[in-house]
PDB file of C-alpha atoms in Angstrom:
ATOM      1  CA  GLN A  23      21.379 -22.113  28.228  1.00 53.00           C
ATOM      2  CA  ALA A  24      18.052 -22.860  30.055  1.00 52.00           C
ATOM      3  CA  ALA A  25      19.557 -25.616  32.326  1.00 54.00           C
ATOM      4  CA  SER A  26      23.103 -24.305  32.700  1.00 56.00           C
ATOM      5  CA  SER A  27      22.046 -20.705  34.274  1.00 62.00           C
ATOM      6  CA  GLY A  28      19.516 -22.546  37.052  1.00 72.00           C
ATOM      7  CA  ALA A  29      16.753 -21.456  35.719  1.00 73.00           C
ATOM      8  CA  ALA A  30      14.271 -24.945  35.056  1.00 76.00           C
ATOM      9  CA  ALA A  31      14.738 -25.253  38.430  1.00 81.00           C
ATOM     10  CA  ARG A  32      12.944 -21.710  38.821  1.00 77.00           C
ATOM     11  CA  VAL A  33      10.284 -22.990  36.110  1.00 80.00           C
ATOM     12  CA  THR A  34       7.465 -24.141  37.212  1.00 83.00           C
ATOM     13  CA  LEU A  35       3.643 -25.025  36.118  1.00 84.00           C
ATOM     14  CA  HIS A  36       0.383 -24.920  37.031  1.00 83.00           C
ATOM     15  CA  CYS A  37      -2.778 -26.203  35.699  1.00 83.00           C
ATOM     16  CA  GLY A  38      -6.235 -24.405  35.707  1.00 78.00           C
ATOM     17  CA  ILE A  39      -8.078 -27.395  34.513  1.00 81.00           C
ATOM     18  CA  SER A  40      -6.240 -30.036  36.650  1.00 86.00           C
ATOM     19  CA  SER A  41      -6.053 -28.102  40.069  1.00 83.00           C
ATOM     20  CA  ASP A  42      -9.060 -26.243  42.001  1.00 83.00           C
ATOM     21  CA  THR A  43      -6.506 -22.652  42.181  1.00 86.00           C
ATOM     22  CA  LEU A  44      -4.039 -22.003  41.700  1.00 83.00           C
ATOM     23  CA  PRO A  45      -0.487 -20.248  43.555  1.00 86.00           C
ATOM     24  CA  ALA A  46       0.277 -16.384  42.615  1.00 86.00           C
ATOM     25  CA  HIS A  47       2.539 -13.478  43.758  1.00 86.00           C
ATOM     26  CA  HIS A  48       2.148  -9.929  44.730  1.00 84.00           C
ATOM     27  CA  ASP A  49       5.370  -9.404  42.495  1.00 85.00           C
ATOM     28  CA  ASP A  50       4.003 -11.915  39.479  1.00 86.00           C
ATOM     29  CA  THR A  51       3.609 -10.566  35.809  1.00 89.00           C
ATOM     30  CA  TYR A  52       0.942 -11.583  33.682  1.00 91.00           C
ATOM     31  CA  LEU A  53       1.956 -12.698  30.118  1.00 93.00           C
ATOM     32  CA  ALA A  54      -1.615 -13.362  27.883  1.00 96.00           C
ATOM     33  CA  THR A  55      -1.176 -15.861  25.073  1.00 96.00           C
ATOM     34  CA  ALA A  56      -4.989 -14.547  23.534  1.00 97.00           C
ATOM     35  CA  TRP A  57      -7.835 -12.342  23.413  1.00 98.00           C
ATOM     36  CA  TRP A  58      -9.546 -14.586  26.671  1.00 97.00           C
ATOM     37  CA  SER A  59      -6.310 -14.849  28.837  1.00 95.00           C
ATOM     38  CA  ALA A  60      -6.091 -11.336  28.710  1.00 97.00           C
ATOM     39  CA  HIS A  61      -9.383 -10.375  30.304  1.00 97.00           C
ATOM     40  CA  ILE A  62      -7.990 -13.103  32.943  1.00 93.00           C
ATOM     41  CA  ALA A  63      -4.999 -11.345  33.264  1.00 93.00           C
ATOM     42  CA  GLU A  64      -6.644  -7.771  33.549  1.00 95.00           C
ATOM     43  CA  LYS A  65      -9.138  -9.596  35.689  1.00 93.00           C
ATOM     44  CA  LEU A  66      -7.315 -10.965  38.154  1.00 91.00           C
ATOM     45  CA  ILE A  67      -4.455  -8.025  37.954  1.00 91.00           C
ATOM     46  CA  ARG A  68      -7.431  -5.074  38.912  1.00 89.00           C
ATOM     47  CA  ARG A  69     -10.263  -7.539  41.134  1.00 88.00           C
ATOM     48  CA  HIS A  70      -6.281  -8.586  43.555  1.00 88.00           C
ATOM     49  CA  GLY A  71      -3.602  -5.748  43.923  1.00 83.00           C
ATOM     50  CA  PHE A  72      -1.291  -6.677  42.242  1.00 86.00           C
ATOM     51  CA  HIS A  73       2.286  -4.770  42.003  1.00 82.00           C
ATOM     52  CA  THR A  74       3.007  -5.092  38.458  1.00 83.00           C
ATOM     53  CA  GLN A  75      -0.237  -2.761  36.400  1.00 83.00           C
ATOM     54  CA  LYS A  76       0.083  -4.285  32.921  1.00 90.00           C
ATOM     55  CA  PHE A  77       0.346  -7.610  31.932  1.00 94.00           C
ATOM     56  CA  LEU A  78       2.819  -9.072  28.972  1.00 96.00           C
ATOM     57  CA  TYR A  79       0.632  -9.083  25.622  1.00 98.00           C
ATOM     58  CA  LEU A  80       1.328 -11.644  22.654  1.00 97.00           C
ATOM     59  CA  ILE A  81      -0.574 -10.193  20.280  1.00 98.00           C
ATOM     60  CA  GLN A  82       0.094 -12.535  17.324  1.00 96.00           C
ATOM     61  CA  ASP A  83      -3.072 -12.186  15.116  1.00 97.00           C
ATOM     62  CA  PHE A  84      -6.092  -9.615  15.138  1.00 97.00           C
ATOM     63  CA  GLU A  85      -7.884 -11.822  16.712  1.00 97.00           C
ATOM     64  CA  PRO A  86     -11.151 -10.569  16.487  1.00 97.00           C
ATOM     65  CA  ASN A  87     -11.135 -11.243  12.432  1.00 96.00           C
ATOM     66  CA  PHE A  88     -11.838 -15.150  13.867  1.00 95.00           C
ATOM     67  CA  TYR A  89     -14.911 -14.444  13.799  1.00 95.00           C
ATOM     68  CA  ALA A  90     -18.605 -13.531  13.146  1.00 95.00           C
ATOM     69  CA  TRP A  91     -20.341 -10.164  14.510  1.00 96.00           C
ATOM     70  CA  GLY A  92     -21.178 -10.750  17.691  1.00 98.00           C
ATOM     71  CA  PRO A  93     -20.515 -11.472  21.417  1.00 98.00           C
ATOM     72  CA  GLU A  94     -16.632 -13.066  20.127  1.00 98.00           C
ATOM     73  CA  TYR A  95     -15.624 -10.293  17.818  1.00 98.00           C
ATOM     74  CA  ALA A  96     -16.270  -7.884  20.723  1.00 98.00           C
ATOM     75  CA  ASP A  97     -14.259  -9.547  23.430  1.00 98.00           C
ATOM     76  CA  ALA A  98     -11.344  -9.766  21.055  1.00 98.00           C
ATOM     77  CA  MET A  99     -11.585  -6.792  20.285  1.00 98.00           C
ATOM     78  CA  THR A 100     -11.742  -4.847  23.878  1.00 98.00           C
ATOM     79  CA  SER A 101      -8.646  -6.598  24.694  1.00 98.00           C
ATOM     80  CA  TYR A 102      -7.164  -3.893  22.929  1.00 98.00           C
ATOM     81  CA  ASP A 103      -8.371  -1.693  25.673  1.00 97.00           C
ATOM     82  CA  PHE A 104      -6.804  -3.102  28.004  1.00 97.00           C
ATOM     83  CA  ASP A 105      -3.214  -1.293  29.531  1.00 95.00           C
ATOM     84  CA  PHE A 106      -0.740  -4.387  28.996  1.00 96.00           C
ATOM     85  CA  THR A 107       2.967  -3.976  27.274  1.00 95.00           C
ATOM     86  CA  PRO A 108       2.466  -5.953  23.446  1.00 97.00           C
ATOM     87  CA  ILE A 109       4.792  -8.629  22.220  1.00 97.00           C
ATOM     88  CA  PHE A 110       3.681  -9.113  17.857  1.00 98.00           C
ATOM     89  CA  ASN A 111       4.262 -12.282  16.424  1.00 96.00           C
ATOM     90  CA  THR A 112       6.290 -10.632  13.561  1.00 97.00           C
ATOM     91  CA  THR A 113       6.425  -6.574  12.621  1.00 97.00           C
ATOM     92  CA  LEU A 114       3.970  -6.982   9.111  1.00 96.00           C
ATOM     93  CA  LEU A 115       1.462  -8.524  12.661  1.00 97.00           C
ATOM     94  CA  ARG A 116       3.088  -4.889  14.221  1.00 97.00           C
ATOM     95  CA  ASP A 117       2.644  -3.113  10.726  1.00 97.00           C
ATOM     96  CA  TYR A 118      -1.074  -3.945  10.201  1.00 97.00           C
ATOM     97  CA  PHE A 119      -2.285  -2.623  14.040  1.00 98.00           C
ATOM     98  CA  ILE A 120      -0.185   0.755  13.275  1.00 97.00           C
ATOM     99  CA  ASP A 121      -1.515   1.011  10.495  1.00 97.00           C
ATOM    100  CA  GLN A 122      -5.252   0.362  12.600  1.00 97.00           C
ATOM    101  CA  GLY A 123      -4.907   3.987  14.333  1.00 97.00           C
ATOM    102  CA  PHE A 124      -4.035   0.885  17.402  1.00 98.00           C
ATOM    103  CA  GLY A 125      -1.591   2.954  19.285  1.00 97.00           C
ATOM    104  CA  PHE A 126      -0.024   0.660  22.035  1.00 97.00           C
ATOM    105  CA  ALA A 127       0.959  -0.398  18.436  1.00 98.00           C
ATOM    106  CA  THR A 128       4.222   1.483  17.707  1.00 97.00           C
ATOM    107  CA  PRO A 129       7.574   1.051  15.674  1.00 97.00           C
ATOM    108  CA  GLN A 130       9.380   0.352  18.376  1.00 95.00           C
ATOM    109  CA  SER A 131       6.782  -2.484  19.965  1.00 96.00           C
ATOM    110  CA  LEU A 132       8.732  -5.201  20.302  1.00 96.00           C
ATOM    111  CA  ALA A 133       7.801  -8.207  17.571  1.00 97.00           C
ATOM    112  CA  PHE A 134       9.571 -11.320  16.358  1.00 97.00           C
ATOM    113  CA  HIS A 135      10.174 -13.520  13.446  1.00 97.00           C
ATOM    114  CA  PRO A 136       9.022 -17.265  13.159  1.00 95.00           C
ATOM    115  CA  SER A 137      11.238 -19.856  14.156  1.00 94.00           C
ATOM    116  CA  ILE A 138      12.183 -21.229  11.145  1.00 96.00           C
ATOM    117  CA  ASP A 139      15.714 -22.905  10.285  1.00 96.00           C
ATOM    118  CA  ILE A 140      15.956 -21.305   6.780  1.00 97.00           C
ATOM    119  CA  ALA A 141      18.882 -23.453   6.790  1.00 96.00           C
ATOM    120  CA  ARG A 142      16.754 -27.028   7.470  1.00 96.00           C
ATOM    121  CA  TYR A 143      15.418 -26.391   4.131  1.00 97.00           C
ATOM    122  CA  ALA A 144      18.119 -24.089   1.712  1.00 97.00           C
ATOM    123  CA  SER A 145      20.621 -26.253   2.256  1.00 93.00           C
ATOM    124  CA  GLY A 146      19.885 -29.280   0.522  1.00 92.00           C
ATOM    125  CA  PRO A 147      19.608 -29.776  -3.289  1.00 95.00           C
ATOM    126  CA  HIS A 148      15.751 -28.653  -4.596  1.00 96.00           C
ATOM    127  CA  THR A 149      14.948 -32.438  -6.439  1.00 93.00           C
ATOM    128  CA  GLY A 150      10.817 -32.584  -7.937  1.00 91.00           C
ATOM    129  CA  VAL A 151      10.242 -35.542  -8.710  1.00 90.00           C
ATOM    130  CA  PRO A 152      12.693 -37.336 -10.924  1.00 87.00           C
ATOM    131  CA  ASN A 153      10.717 -39.480 -14.246  1.00 86.00           C
ATOM    132  CA  GLY A 154       6.911 -37.723 -13.737  1.00 89.00           C
ATOM    133  CA  PRO A 155       4.718 -35.105 -13.234  1.00 96.00           C
ATOM    134  CA  ARG A 156       5.652 -32.157 -11.405  1.00 97.00           C
ATOM    135  CA  ARG A 157       4.530 -31.144  -8.535  1.00 98.00           C
ATOM    136  CA  LEU A 158       1.712 -28.879  -7.084  1.00 98.00           C
ATOM    137  CA  ALA A 159       1.177 -28.608  -3.423  1.00 98.00           C
ATOM    138  CA  LEU A 160      -2.007 -26.401  -1.441  1.00 98.00           C
ATOM    139  CA  TYR A 161      -2.207 -25.447   2.314  1.00 97.00           C
ATOM    140  CA  GLY A 162      -4.872 -28.115   2.424  1.00 96.00           C
ATOM    141  CA  ARG A 163      -6.663 -26.565   5.670  1.00 96.00           C
ATOM    142  CA  PRO A 164     -10.597 -26.593   4.742  1.00 96.00           C
ATOM    143  CA  GLU A 165     -11.704 -26.128   8.268  1.00 95.00           C
ATOM    144  CA  VAL A 166      -9.814 -22.836   8.864  1.00 94.00           C
ATOM    145  CA  PRO A 167     -11.294 -19.588   7.672  1.00 95.00           C
ATOM    146  CA  ARG A 168      -8.369 -17.503   6.680  1.00 95.00           C
ATOM    147  CA  ASN A 169      -6.775 -20.295   5.293  1.00 96.00           C
ATOM    148  CA  MET A 170      -9.719 -19.539   2.075  1.00 97.00           C
ATOM    149  CA  TYR A 171      -9.885 -23.020   1.001  1.00 97.00           C
ATOM    150  CA  ALA A 172     -12.162 -23.330  -1.329  1.00 97.00           C
ATOM    151  CA  THR A 173     -10.632 -19.480  -3.174  1.00 98.00           C
ATOM    152  CA  ALA A 174      -7.574 -21.792  -3.204  1.00 98.00           C
ATOM    153  CA  ILE A 175     -10.083 -25.202  -4.976  1.00 98.00           C
ATOM    154  CA  GLU A 176     -11.349 -22.481  -7.368  1.00 98.00           C
ATOM    155  CA  THR A 177      -7.649 -21.474  -8.722  1.00 98.00           C
ATOM    156  CA  LEU A 178      -6.437 -25.021  -9.442  1.00 98.00           C
ATOM    157  CA  ALA A 179      -9.080 -25.718 -10.771  1.00 98.00           C
ATOM    158  CA  ARG A 180      -8.987 -22.375 -13.286  1.00 98.00           C
ATOM    159  CA  PHE A 181      -5.123 -22.676 -13.756  1.00 98.00           C
ATOM    160  CA  ILE A 182      -5.178 -26.578 -14.466  1.00 98.00           C
ATOM    161  CA  THR A 183      -8.373 -25.702 -17.795  1.00 98.00           C
ATOM    162  CA  GLU A 184      -6.017 -22.212 -18.076  1.00 97.00           C
ATOM    163  CA  ASN A 185      -2.744 -24.671 -18.858  1.00 97.00           C
ATOM    164  CA  GLU A 186      -4.554 -27.706 -20.579  1.00 97.00           C
ATOM    165  CA  LEU A 187      -2.446 -30.815 -17.664  1.00 98.00           C
ATOM    166  CA  GLY A 188      -3.407 -33.669 -17.028  1.00 97.00           C
ATOM    167  CA  PRO A 189      -2.258 -36.523 -15.094  1.00 97.00           C
ATOM    168  CA  ASP A 190       1.310 -36.818 -17.642  1.00 96.00           C
ATOM    169  CA  ASP A 191       1.984 -33.334 -16.288  1.00 97.00           C
ATOM    170  CA  ILE A 192       0.787 -32.284 -12.456  1.00 97.00           C
ATOM    171  CA  GLU A 193       0.804 -34.029  -9.489  1.00 97.00           C
ATOM    172  CA  LEU A 194      -1.838 -32.503  -6.805  1.00 98.00           C
ATOM    173  CA  VAL A 195      -1.643 -32.875  -3.065  1.00 98.00           C
ATOM    174  CA  SER A 196      -2.314 -30.877   0.053  1.00 98.00           C
ATOM    175  CA  MET A 197      -0.618 -30.716   3.208  1.00 96.00           C
ATOM    176  CA  GLY A 198      -1.713 -29.358   6.404  1.00 94.00           C
ATOM    177  CA  LEU A 199      -5.282 -31.033   7.838  1.00 94.00           C
ATOM    178  CA  ARG A 200      -6.794 -34.482   6.283  1.00 95.00           C
ATOM    179  CA  HIS A 201      -9.471 -34.036   3.592  1.00 96.00           C
ATOM    180  CA  ASP A 202     -11.506 -35.631   1.093  1.00 96.00           C
ATOM    181  CA  PRO A 203      -9.963 -35.892  -2.240  1.00 97.00           C
ATOM    182  CA  VAL A 204     -10.735 -33.065  -4.465  1.00 97.00           C
ATOM    183  CA  THR A 205     -12.276 -33.871  -8.515  1.00 98.00           C
ATOM    184  CA  LEU A 206     -10.867 -30.871 -10.776  1.00 98.00           C
ATOM    185  CA  PRO A 207     -10.727 -30.698 -14.167  1.00 97.00           C
ATOM    186  CA  GLY A 208      -7.968 -32.654 -16.789  1.00 95.00           C
ATOM    187  CA  GLY A 209      -8.901 -36.448 -15.524  1.00 96.00           C
ATOM    188  CA  LEU A 210      -6.856 -34.785 -12.214  1.00 98.00           C
ATOM    189  CA  SER A 211      -6.564 -35.289  -8.328  1.00 97.00           C
ATOM    190  CA  LEU A 212      -5.624 -33.157  -5.304  1.00 98.00           C
ATOM    191  CA  ASN A 213      -4.846 -35.463  -2.754  1.00 97.00           C
ATOM    192  CA  SER A 214      -4.276 -34.654   0.720  1.00 97.00           C
ATOM    193  CA  LEU A 215      -2.049 -35.672   2.609  1.00 96.00           C
ATOM    194  CA  GLY A 216      -2.732 -34.528   6.313  1.00 94.00           C
ATOM    195  CA  LYS A 217       0.592 -33.562   8.170  1.00 94.00           C
ATOM    196  CA  LEU A 218       3.648 -34.565   7.255  1.00 94.00           C
ATOM    197  CA  PRO A 219       6.424 -36.780   9.996  1.00 94.00           C
ATOM    198  CA  TRP A 220       8.786 -33.518  10.963  1.00 94.00           C
ATOM    199  CA  GLU A 221      11.911 -35.648  10.257  1.00 94.00           C
ATOM    200  CA  GLU A 222      10.523 -36.470   6.251  1.00 94.00           C
ATOM    201  CA  TYR A 223       9.065 -32.853   5.837  1.00 95.00           C
ATOM    202  CA  PRO A 224      11.948 -30.714   4.619  1.00 96.00           C
ATOM    203  CA  ASP A 225      13.093 -33.727   1.681  1.00 96.00           C
ATOM    204  CA  TYR A 226       9.278 -34.070   0.923  1.00 97.00           C
ATOM    205  CA  LEU A 227       9.415 -30.112  -0.185  1.00 97.00           C
ATOM    206  CA  ARG A 228      12.545 -29.639  -2.014  1.00 97.00           C
ATOM    207  CA  SER A 229      10.408 -32.783  -4.295  1.00 97.00           C
ATOM    208  CA  ILE A 230       7.728 -29.607  -4.753  1.00 98.00           C
ATOM    209  CA  ASP A 231       7.761 -27.889  -8.115  1.00 98.00           C
ATOM    210  CA  VAL A 232       5.019 -25.369  -7.466  1.00 98.00           C
ATOM    211  CA  GLY A 233       2.949 -24.503  -3.961  1.00 98.00           C
ATOM    212  CA  LEU A 234       0.131 -22.181  -3.003  1.00 98.00           C
ATOM    213  CA  ALA A 235      -0.317 -21.292   0.147  1.00 98.00           C
ATOM    214  CA  LEU A 236      -2.835 -18.947   1.261  1.00 98.00           C
ATOM    215  CA  MET A 237      -3.287 -17.087   4.491  1.00 97.00           C
ATOM    216  CA  TYR A 238      -5.608 -13.419   4.260  1.00 97.00           C
ATOM    217  CA  SER A 239      -4.451 -11.710   7.960  1.00 96.00           C
ATOM    218  CA  PRO A 240      -1.503  -9.902   7.953  1.00 96.00           C
ATOM    219  CA  HIS A 241       0.254 -12.934  10.275  1.00 91.00           C
ATOM    220  CA  PRO A 242       2.163 -15.178   7.797  1.00 87.00           C
ATOM    221  CA  SER A 243       1.871 -17.897   8.175  1.00 89.00           C
ATOM    222  CA  HIS A 244       5.546 -20.760   7.864  1.00 95.00           C
ATOM    223  CA  LEU A 245       5.088 -22.635   4.838  1.00 96.00           C
ATOM    224  CA  PRO A 246       5.166 -19.647   2.109  1.00 97.00           C
ATOM    225  CA  LEU A 247       8.636 -19.287   4.339  1.00 98.00           C
ATOM    226  CA  GLU A 248       9.841 -22.906   3.953  1.00 98.00           C
ATOM    227  CA  MET A 249       8.814 -23.310   0.999  1.00 98.00           C
ATOM    228  CA  ALA A 250      10.866 -20.183  -1.043  1.00 98.00           C
ATOM    229  CA  ALA A 251      13.825 -21.935   1.184  1.00 98.00           C
ATOM    230  CA  ALA A 252      12.848 -25.468   0.066  1.00 98.00           C
ATOM    231  CA  GLY A 253      13.631 -24.115  -3.460  1.00 98.00           C
ATOM    232  CA  VAL A 254       9.911 -23.770  -4.892  1.00 98.00           C
ATOM    233  CA  GLN A 255       8.349 -21.456  -6.680  1.00 98.00           C
ATOM    234  CA  VAL A 256       5.378 -20.301  -4.382  1.00 98.00           C
ATOM    235  CA  VAL A 257       1.915 -18.996  -4.456  1.00 98.00           C
ATOM    236  CA  THR A 258       0.443 -16.522  -2.097  1.00 98.00           C
ATOM    237  CA  ASN A 259      -1.501 -13.798  -1.142  1.00 98.00           C
ATOM    238  CA  HIS A 260      -0.919 -10.193   0.307  1.00 96.00           C
ATOM    239  CA  PHE A 261      -3.158  -8.899   3.080  1.00 96.00           C
ATOM    240  CA  GLY A 262      -3.094  -4.871   4.181  1.00 92.00           C
ATOM    241  CA  PRO A 263       0.903  -4.559   4.859  1.00 92.00           C
ATOM    242  CA  LYS A 264       1.348  -8.568   4.492  1.00 95.00           C
ATOM    243  CA  ASP A 265       3.842  -8.935   0.963  1.00 96.00           C
ATOM    244  CA  LEU A 266       5.735 -11.450   1.512  1.00 97.00           C
ATOM    245  CA  SER A 267       7.468 -11.198  -2.255  1.00 97.00           C
ATOM    246  CA  ARG A 268       9.731  -8.492  -0.520  1.00 96.00           C
ATOM    247  CA  LEU A 269      11.776 -11.715   1.141  1.00 97.00           C
ATOM    248  CA  SER A 270      11.835 -13.936  -1.315  1.00 97.00           C
ATOM    249  CA  GLY A 271      12.229 -13.766  -5.895  1.00 97.00           C
ATOM    250  CA  ALA A 272      10.747 -17.471  -5.257  1.00 98.00           C
ATOM    251  CA  ILE A 273       7.565 -15.315  -3.564  1.00 98.00           C
ATOM    252  CA  ARG A 274       4.561 -13.824  -5.594  1.00 98.00           C
ATOM    253  CA  SER A 275       2.498 -12.220  -3.461  1.00 98.00           C
ATOM    254  CA  ALA A 276      -1.435 -11.721  -5.589  1.00 98.00           C
ATOM    255  CA  PRO A 277      -4.878  -9.946  -4.118  1.00 97.00           C
ATOM    256  CA  ALA A 278      -6.809 -12.928  -2.376  1.00 97.00           C
ATOM    257  CA  THR A 279      -9.459 -13.509  -5.883  1.00 98.00           C
ATOM    258  CA  ALA A 280      -8.880 -16.297  -7.992  1.00 98.00           C
ATOM    259  CA  PRO A 281      -8.755 -15.215 -10.764  1.00 98.00           C
ATOM    260  CA  ALA A 282      -5.034 -12.819  -9.567  1.00 98.00           C
ATOM    261  CA  LEU A 283      -4.383 -16.160  -7.652  1.00 98.00           C
ATOM    262  CA  THR A 284      -4.784 -18.517 -11.430  1.00 98.00           C
ATOM    263  CA  ASP A 285      -2.314 -15.321 -12.958  1.00 98.00           C
ATOM    264  CA  ALA A 286       0.054 -16.183 -10.049  1.00 98.00           C
ATOM    265  CA  LEU A 287      -0.477 -19.201 -10.435  1.00 98.00           C
ATOM    266  CA  SER A 288       0.626 -19.814 -13.475  1.00 98.00           C
ATOM    267  CA  ALA A 289       3.734 -17.649 -13.721  1.00 98.00           C
ATOM    268  CA  ALA A 290       5.396 -19.580 -11.436  1.00 98.00           C
ATOM    269  CA  TRP A 291       4.581 -22.825 -13.303  1.00 98.00           C
ATOM    270  CA  HIS A 292       6.518 -21.466 -15.997  1.00 97.00           C
ATOM    271  CA  ALA A 293       9.232 -19.550 -13.868  1.00 97.00           C
ATOM    272  CA  PRO A 294      13.251 -21.048 -13.991  1.00 96.00           C
ATOM    273  CA  LYS A 295      14.820 -22.499 -10.500  1.00 96.00           C
ATOM    274  CA  VAL A 296      14.598 -20.597  -7.610  1.00 97.00           C
ATOM    275  CA  THR A 297      17.803 -20.141  -7.347  1.00 97.00           C
ATOM    276  CA  PRO A 298      20.375 -20.125  -4.186  1.00 96.00           C
ATOM    277  CA  GLN A 299      20.243 -16.148  -3.827  1.00 96.00           C
ATOM    278  CA  ASP A 300      16.217 -16.383  -3.177  1.00 97.00           C
ATOM    279  CA  ARG A 301      16.727 -19.530  -1.361  1.00 98.00           C
ATOM    280  CA  HIS A 302      18.804 -17.829   1.734  1.00 96.00           C
ATOM    281  CA  ILE A 303      14.805 -15.774   2.919  1.00 97.00           C
ATOM    282  CA  ASP A 304      16.985 -13.198   5.550  1.00 97.00           C
ATOM    283  CA  LEU A 305      13.709 -13.728   8.937  1.00 97.00           C
ATOM    284  CA  THR A 306      15.130 -10.646  10.109  1.00 96.00           C
ATOM    285  CA  GLN A 307      12.921  -8.648   8.169  1.00 95.00           C
ATOM    286  CA  LEU A 308       9.978  -9.734   9.819  1.00 97.00           C
ATOM    287  CA  GLY A 309      11.670  -8.820  14.178  1.00 96.00           C
ATOM    288  CA  LEU A 310      13.693  -9.966  15.954  1.00 96.00           C
ATOM    289  CA  ALA A 311      14.884 -13.412  16.548  1.00 95.00           C
ATOM    290  CA  PRO A 312      13.083 -15.005  19.252  1.00 94.00           C
ATOM    291  CA  GLU A 313      15.742 -14.996  21.676  1.00 94.00           C
ATOM    292  CA  GLN A 314      16.973 -11.744  20.924  1.00 94.00           C
ATOM    293  CA  MET A 315      12.754 -10.584  21.777  1.00 94.00           C
ATOM    294  CA  MET A 316      13.832 -12.994  25.198  1.00 93.00           C
ATOM    295  CA  ASP A 317      16.733 -10.409  25.443  1.00 93.00           C
ATOM    296  CA  HIS A 318      14.912  -7.374  25.428  1.00 92.00           C
ATOM    297  CA  LEU A 319      11.560  -8.868  27.644  1.00 91.00           C
ATOM    298  CA  ALA A 320      14.011  -9.788  30.029  1.00 89.00           C
ATOM    299  CA  ALA A 321      15.753  -7.016  30.450  1.00 90.00           C
ATOM    300  CA  TYR A 322      11.716  -4.860  30.478  1.00 87.00           C
ATOM    301  CA  LEU A 323      10.714  -6.501  33.756  1.00 85.00           C
ATOM    302  CA  ASN A 324      14.953  -5.923  35.257  1.00 84.00           C
ATOM    303  CA  GLU A 325      13.525  -3.033  34.544  1.00 83.00           C
ATOM    304  CA  MET A 326      10.194  -2.944  35.319  1.00 78.00           C
ATOM    305  CA  ALA A 327      10.950  -4.440  38.968  1.00 75.00           C
ATOM    306  CA  GLU A 328      13.561  -1.806  39.407  1.00 75.00           C
ATOM    307  CA  ASN A 329      10.629   0.938  39.171  1.00 73.00           C
ATOM    308  CA  GLY A 330       8.090  -0.635  41.510  1.00 59.00           C
ATOM    309  CA  HIS A 331       6.090  -2.322  38.748  1.00 52.00           C
ATOM    310  CA  LYS A 332       4.264   0.197  37.857  1.00 51.00           C
ATOM    311  CA  ARG A 333       5.600   0.749  33.632  1.00 48.00           C
TER     312      ARG A 333
END
């Protein structure tokens, strides 16, 4: 569409790292994608008299909680005091900001759902591992605190012990970031695959029986949704208004504690096969389709231009 409309010819890319200067025009509108670029947008607008009084702020998570209390936390929090129009990555994140009392977040604020092709995962049959132990996959990212790797390992150890599982019963794999193997009870080992090739990803998900994918954040990770669409019984955690179990019966959402997650994992292990209905997830419950969001954003920018850039 961009090519046929001629839009691509009107797009130029500039890099502030490889170039000493960046071109700008007083009619430009800035889009910040993280708290640090929000600070840059705010300073440019105030210092150089841009006609647009607000910048657009793509809010992708509650970023202050990426840090301990300190300057980064304070700067991320300060970015929410600027004059901007928010665009939220999912209604779940928007609802969290509303619940926390941020005045810029309203039920009318733009929010878009993840760009996941549900049919890519739901169209093929769930196969499991033929003639072998059942496969359990962890979203394993030790370097990312909000993915709660240590809690996940404790949960797996409890789950294996309580269900008296061994190598003939279960195969444990970790997907995400590559890490060393982890020795677990029952003579089992968690082996890391790292990132899977994109073209092999759906078929591999359909070979998994149970998934454990944690995200201690108001923003959902994509993996629980992709797994559920592939026919996997998924365990994740809830956080504030986020409860992914509302989207599919294949998803169990539990408190982010090892005992609660263990109970949910045991229930998923003993659950029947995921139904076709539970595999077809309606992502519009999480916001507008990204294409629709862009249409709304284009209309907003046109209105702002017609009103003299004062919104």
